[in-house]
Protein backbone atom coordinates (compact mmCIF):
# COMPACT_ATOMS: atom_id res chain seq x y z
CA MET A 1 -26.16 -20.66 27.11
CA THR A 2 -22.97 -21.69 25.90
CA GLU A 3 -20.11 -23.27 28.45
CA ILE A 4 -17.00 -21.24 28.51
CA GLN A 5 -14.11 -24.92 29.08
CA ARG A 6 -10.94 -24.61 27.59
CA PRO A 7 -7.79 -24.07 28.49
CA GLY A 8 -6.34 -20.88 28.73
CA ALA A 9 -7.20 -17.26 30.05
CA LEU A 10 -11.15 -16.47 29.40
CA TYR A 11 -11.16 -13.47 27.76
CA GLN A 12 -9.29 -16.00 25.24
CA GLN A 13 -11.75 -19.08 25.09
CA VAL A 14 -14.46 -15.67 24.83
CA ALA A 15 -12.60 -15.11 22.27
CA ALA A 16 -12.31 -17.85 20.28
CA ALA A 17 -16.00 -18.91 20.48
CA ILE A 18 -16.57 -15.69 19.06
CA ARG A 19 -14.17 -16.34 16.08
CA GLU A 20 -15.60 -19.33 15.27
CA ALA A 21 -19.58 -17.67 15.33
CA ILE A 22 -18.09 -15.60 13.05
CA LEU A 23 -16.49 -18.77 10.54
CA SER A 24 -19.27 -20.75 11.29
CA GLY A 25 -21.24 -17.91 9.80
CA GLU A 26 -23.61 -16.96 12.78
CA TYR A 27 -21.99 -13.70 12.28
CA ALA A 28 -22.30 -12.69 9.14
CA PRO A 29 -19.84 -10.07 6.97
CA GLY A 30 -21.37 -6.86 7.85
CA ALA A 31 -22.84 -7.40 11.03
CA PRO A 32 -23.41 -6.82 14.38
CA LEU A 33 -22.07 -8.85 17.31
CA PRO A 34 -24.70 -8.96 20.25
CA SER A 35 -23.65 -6.01 22.67
CA GLU A 36 -21.76 -6.76 25.55
CA ALA A 37 -24.02 -7.53 28.08
CA GLN A 38 -25.88 -9.92 25.53
CA LEU A 39 -21.66 -11.25 25.19
CA MET A 40 -21.65 -11.21 29.17
CA GLU A 41 -25.27 -13.48 29.55
CA ARG A 42 -24.24 -15.55 27.03
CA TYR A 43 -20.51 -16.86 27.97
CA LYS A 44 -21.16 -15.66 31.67
CA VAL A 45 -18.83 -13.57 32.11
CA SER A 46 -17.84 -10.27 33.23
CA ARG A 47 -17.33 -7.00 31.47
CA PRO A 48 -13.69 -6.35 31.09
CA THR A 49 -13.14 -9.98 29.69
CA VAL A 50 -16.25 -9.40 27.46
CA ARG A 51 -14.01 -6.20 26.12
CA ASN A 52 -10.34 -7.91 26.40
CA ALA A 53 -12.11 -10.68 23.49
CA VAL A 54 -13.24 -7.83 21.58
CA SER A 55 -9.97 -6.09 21.88
CA ALA A 56 -8.39 -9.12 20.62
CA LEU A 57 -10.19 -9.92 17.94
CA ARG A 58 -10.36 -6.37 16.51
CA ALA A 59 -6.44 -7.00 16.66
CA GLU A 60 -6.54 -10.01 14.55
CA GLY A 61 -8.73 -8.10 12.06
CA LEU A 62 -11.80 -9.96 12.08
CA ILE A 63 -14.15 -7.37 13.57
CA ASP A 64 -14.03 -3.37 13.49
CA VAL A 65 -15.07 -1.40 16.91
CA ARG A 66 -17.74 1.77 15.29
CA HIS A 67 -17.60 4.47 18.26
CA GLY A 68 -21.08 4.45 19.16
CA LYS A 69 -22.28 1.64 17.12
CA GLY A 70 -21.07 -1.49 18.92
CA SER A 71 -18.79 -4.06 17.02
CA PHE A 72 -19.11 -5.70 13.31
CA VAL A 73 -17.62 -8.32 11.51
CA ARG A 74 -15.48 -6.88 8.92
CA ALA A 75 -16.44 -7.92 5.46
CA ASP A 76 -14.36 -9.08 2.84
CA GLY A 77 -15.22 -7.47 -0.13
CA ARG A 78 -13.79 -7.10 -3.14
CA PRO A 79 -11.01 -4.35 -2.95
CA VAL A 80 -11.95 -0.56 -4.12
CA VAL A 81 -9.54 0.82 -6.30
CA SER A 82 -6.94 -1.07 -9.01
CA LEU A 83 -3.00 -0.74 -9.10
CA ALA A 84 -1.65 -1.02 -12.64
CA GLY A 85 1.31 -2.38 -13.18
CA TYR A 86 1.98 -1.17 -16.67
CA VAL A 87 2.96 2.28 -18.22
CA GLY A 88 1.49 3.01 -22.08
CA ARG A 89 1.58 5.96 -24.83
CA THR A 90 -0.75 8.26 -26.05
CA SER A 91 -1.00 8.55 -29.73
CA GLY A 92 0.68 12.29 -29.01
CA GLY A 93 3.24 10.14 -27.21
CA ASN A 94 2.38 10.91 -23.96
CA PHE A 95 3.29 8.79 -20.83
CA VAL A 96 -0.38 7.02 -19.40
CA LEU A 97 -0.95 5.65 -16.72
CA HIS A 98 -3.22 2.74 -16.70
CA GLY A 99 -6.20 1.44 -15.10
CA VAL A 100 -5.26 3.55 -11.65
CA ALA A 101 -7.53 5.55 -9.43
CA LYS A 102 -8.84 8.71 -10.76
CA TRP A 103 -6.19 10.42 -7.87
CA GLN A 104 -6.56 14.34 -5.75
CA GLN A 105 -3.86 16.21 -4.61
CA ALA A 106 -4.80 16.15 -0.57
CA GLU A 107 -2.83 18.89 0.52
CA GLU A 108 0.16 20.02 -1.58
CA PRO A 109 3.40 18.03 -2.56
CA SER A 110 6.16 18.50 -0.32
CA THR A 111 9.58 18.81 -1.65
CA TYR A 112 12.43 18.36 0.11
CA ARG A 113 16.43 17.01 0.16
CA THR A 114 17.28 14.00 1.71
CA HIS A 115 19.75 10.78 1.46
CA ALA A 116 19.75 7.25 0.09
CA THR A 117 19.25 4.44 3.50
CA GLU A 118 19.66 1.33 2.21
CA ALA A 119 16.35 0.06 1.55
CA THR A 120 16.27 2.56 -1.77
CA ALA A 121 20.10 2.94 -2.92
CA HIS A 122 19.88 -1.16 -3.28
CA LEU A 123 17.02 -0.31 -5.54
CA LEU A 124 19.08 2.79 -7.05
CA GLU A 125 22.11 1.09 -7.60
CA LEU A 126 23.46 3.96 -5.12
CA ARG A 127 25.69 4.18 -2.30
CA ALA A 128 23.44 4.30 1.10
CA GLU A 129 23.92 8.43 2.23
CA GLU A 130 24.14 9.40 -1.34
CA ALA A 131 22.19 12.86 -1.85
CA LEU A 132 18.12 12.85 -3.26
CA PHE A 133 15.18 14.33 -3.78
CA GLY A 134 11.79 13.86 -2.75
CA CYS A 135 8.72 14.23 -3.07
CA ASP A 136 6.28 13.20 -0.88
CA ARG A 137 2.22 13.45 -1.80
CA LEU A 138 -0.73 12.31 0.00
CA LEU A 139 -3.61 11.01 -2.88
CA ILE A 140 -7.50 10.59 -2.45
CA ASP A 141 -9.32 8.70 -5.45
CA PRO A 142 -12.90 10.57 -4.32
CA ALA A 143 -14.93 8.46 -6.00
CA THR A 144 -14.32 5.81 -3.22
CA GLY A 145 -12.47 8.03 -0.86
CA THR A 146 -9.73 5.81 -0.74
CA ARG A 147 -6.22 6.89 0.01
CA ALA A 148 -2.75 6.61 -0.54
CA MET A 149 0.59 7.84 -0.13
CA HIS A 150 3.23 8.49 -2.78
CA ARG A 151 6.67 9.44 -2.44
CA MET A 152 8.86 10.20 -6.31
CA LEU A 153 12.57 9.67 -5.31
CA ILE A 154 15.03 11.23 -7.95
CA PRO A 155 19.22 11.05 -7.14
CA PHE A 156 21.32 13.93 -7.84
CA ALA A 157 23.02 12.30 -10.59
CA THR A 158 19.40 12.45 -12.76
CA ALA A 159 19.08 15.42 -11.82
CA GLU A 160 22.39 16.78 -12.76
CA ALA A 161 21.31 15.24 -16.17
CA VAL A 162 17.97 16.33 -16.91
CA PRO A 163 17.63 20.34 -15.82
CA GLU A 164 13.65 20.54 -15.80
CA LEU A 165 13.50 17.43 -13.82
CA ALA A 166 16.12 19.46 -11.57
CA GLU A 167 13.76 22.11 -11.60
CA ALA A 168 10.55 20.80 -10.91
CA PRO A 169 11.56 18.01 -8.38
CA ASP A 170 7.67 17.80 -7.94
CA ALA A 171 6.55 16.13 -11.13
CA ASP A 172 4.25 13.91 -11.20
CA PRO A 173 5.08 10.48 -12.71
CA ALA A 174 3.75 10.89 -16.38
CA THR A 175 5.60 14.46 -16.90
CA ALA A 176 8.83 13.03 -15.01
CA TYR A 177 8.81 10.16 -17.67
CA GLU A 178 8.51 12.31 -20.69
CA LEU A 179 11.35 14.87 -19.63
CA LEU A 180 13.26 11.65 -18.66
CA THR A 181 12.75 10.71 -22.64
CA LYS A 182 12.88 13.86 -23.85
CA ALA A 183 17.02 13.70 -22.21
CA GLY A 184 17.11 11.03 -24.26
CA HIS A 185 16.69 7.98 -22.31
CA LYS A 186 14.65 4.49 -23.69
CA LEU A 187 12.14 3.77 -20.70
CA TRP A 188 11.93 1.03 -19.08
CA TRP A 189 10.41 -0.13 -15.30
CA SER A 190 11.08 -2.13 -12.42
CA GLU A 191 8.42 -2.83 -10.40
CA THR A 192 8.15 -4.80 -6.71
CA VAL A 193 5.20 -5.35 -4.15
CA ARG A 194 5.30 -6.46 -0.60
CA ALA A 195 2.85 -6.04 2.37
CA ARG A 196 3.91 -5.33 5.83
CA MET A 197 1.79 -3.56 8.62
CA PRO A 198 1.52 -0.19 9.13
CA LEU A 199 3.89 2.67 10.79
CA PRO A 200 2.00 4.61 12.85
CA ASP A 201 2.49 7.52 10.08
CA GLU A 202 1.13 5.78 7.67
CA ARG A 203 -1.98 4.26 9.45
CA THR A 204 -2.83 7.71 10.54
CA ALA A 205 -2.68 9.34 7.21
CA LEU A 206 -4.23 6.51 5.70
CA ARG A 207 -7.02 6.39 8.00
CA LEU A 208 -6.46 2.40 7.90
CA PRO A 209 -8.81 0.13 10.53
CA ASP A 210 -7.42 -1.45 13.35
CA ALA A 211 -5.15 -4.89 11.81
CA THR A 212 -4.89 -3.75 8.52
CA PRO A 213 -1.57 -4.19 6.43
CA VAL A 214 0.31 -1.79 3.45
CA LEU A 215 0.80 -2.57 0.28
CA HIS A 216 3.99 -1.48 -0.59
CA GLN A 217 4.25 -1.10 -4.16
CA SER A 218 8.38 -0.05 -5.44
CA ARG A 219 8.68 1.64 -8.90
CA VAL A 220 12.76 1.91 -10.29
CA THR A 221 12.02 3.83 -13.60
CA CYS A 222 15.31 2.91 -16.03
CA GLY A 223 17.20 3.99 -19.10
CA THR A 224 19.76 3.75 -21.06
CA ASP A 225 22.53 1.69 -20.15
CA ASP A 226 20.01 0.25 -17.34
CA GLN A 227 20.63 3.43 -15.11
CA ALA A 228 18.39 3.52 -13.06
CA LEU A 229 16.92 7.07 -12.55
CA MET A 230 14.39 7.33 -10.31
CA LEU A 231 12.10 5.88 -7.70
CA GLU A 232 9.11 5.73 -6.67
CA GLU A 233 6.85 4.25 -3.81
CA LEU A 234 3.07 3.99 -3.42
CA ARG A 235 1.55 2.82 0.15
CA ILE A 236 -1.48 1.80 0.30
CA GLY A 237 -4.64 0.01 2.25
CA ALA A 238 -4.30 -3.73 1.08
CA ASP A 239 -8.22 -4.04 2.01
CA ARG A 240 -8.35 -0.80 -0.92
CA ALA A 241 -6.46 -2.22 -3.32
CA GLU A 242 -5.83 -4.92 -5.80
CA LEU A 243 -2.29 -4.77 -8.54
CA ASN A 244 -3.65 -5.08 -11.76
CA TYR A 245 -0.37 -6.41 -14.59
CA ARG A 246 -0.24 -6.81 -17.84
CA ILE A 247 1.87 -9.44 -19.63
CA THR A 248 3.62 -10.80 -22.76
CA ALA A 249 5.38 -12.60 -24.40
CA GLU A 250 8.70 -11.80 -25.70
CA LYS A 251 11.66 -13.06 -27.27
CA GLN A 252 14.33 -15.35 -26.36
CA PRO A 253 17.20 -13.98 -27.06
CA THR A 254 19.00 -16.11 -30.00
CA ARG A 255 21.43 -18.24 -29.47
CA ARG A 256 24.91 -18.34 -31.12
CA ALA A 257 25.93 -21.03 -33.00
CA ARG A 258 29.13 -22.46 -31.50
CA ALA A 259 31.75 -21.73 -33.94
């Protein structure tokens, strides 16, 4: 029997005791927790108290509840999808995204017209409310079942300058890069990544476990005169992905000698 003698709400005391058991290794990653009846007996508390304690640990991300099977300690396994932070080209001159999952579309892309928000306007160096073409894709990696949400935003100015892109706003990123290059741009990319808690639609679409943040990757494609040409956003569960960047050394600009 384990005595509960700490201050605070009773369910918080039970949650703290179970948390200690998990962190000490008494309950290993992936292992099931004792049943509600066993936890009630161990801590001499009621069923609602046990359920509230389990709910608190679930909100913390320490356990998963599998309907019909019980509660399990969340396993902190290695992420299964690598997101590459660099772009290459084949010997034939085609663009290729290195090291990424073999994504397949889970449903047909959705194309639409929209406007820049404060966040996307900042990345695209536009004024808020400027018109954009948008394309949303729900992707799945068939090897692992990992899901991702991809969005591509193209300013009207870019589309007007590259008619082929305007006619195909649902082009995949590599094809869009090729169209921009054929239009005379020498491309480079700027990328930022942040972690945040998911919105309800993201949690549903990505099938995220409780208390799981998303990685939000924003990639801006830039061209001639460092002009921002388009924006890609990829959202994926942080428990399923890792970021992989290629870093190269560049020469520093030559300083001019003073006269």
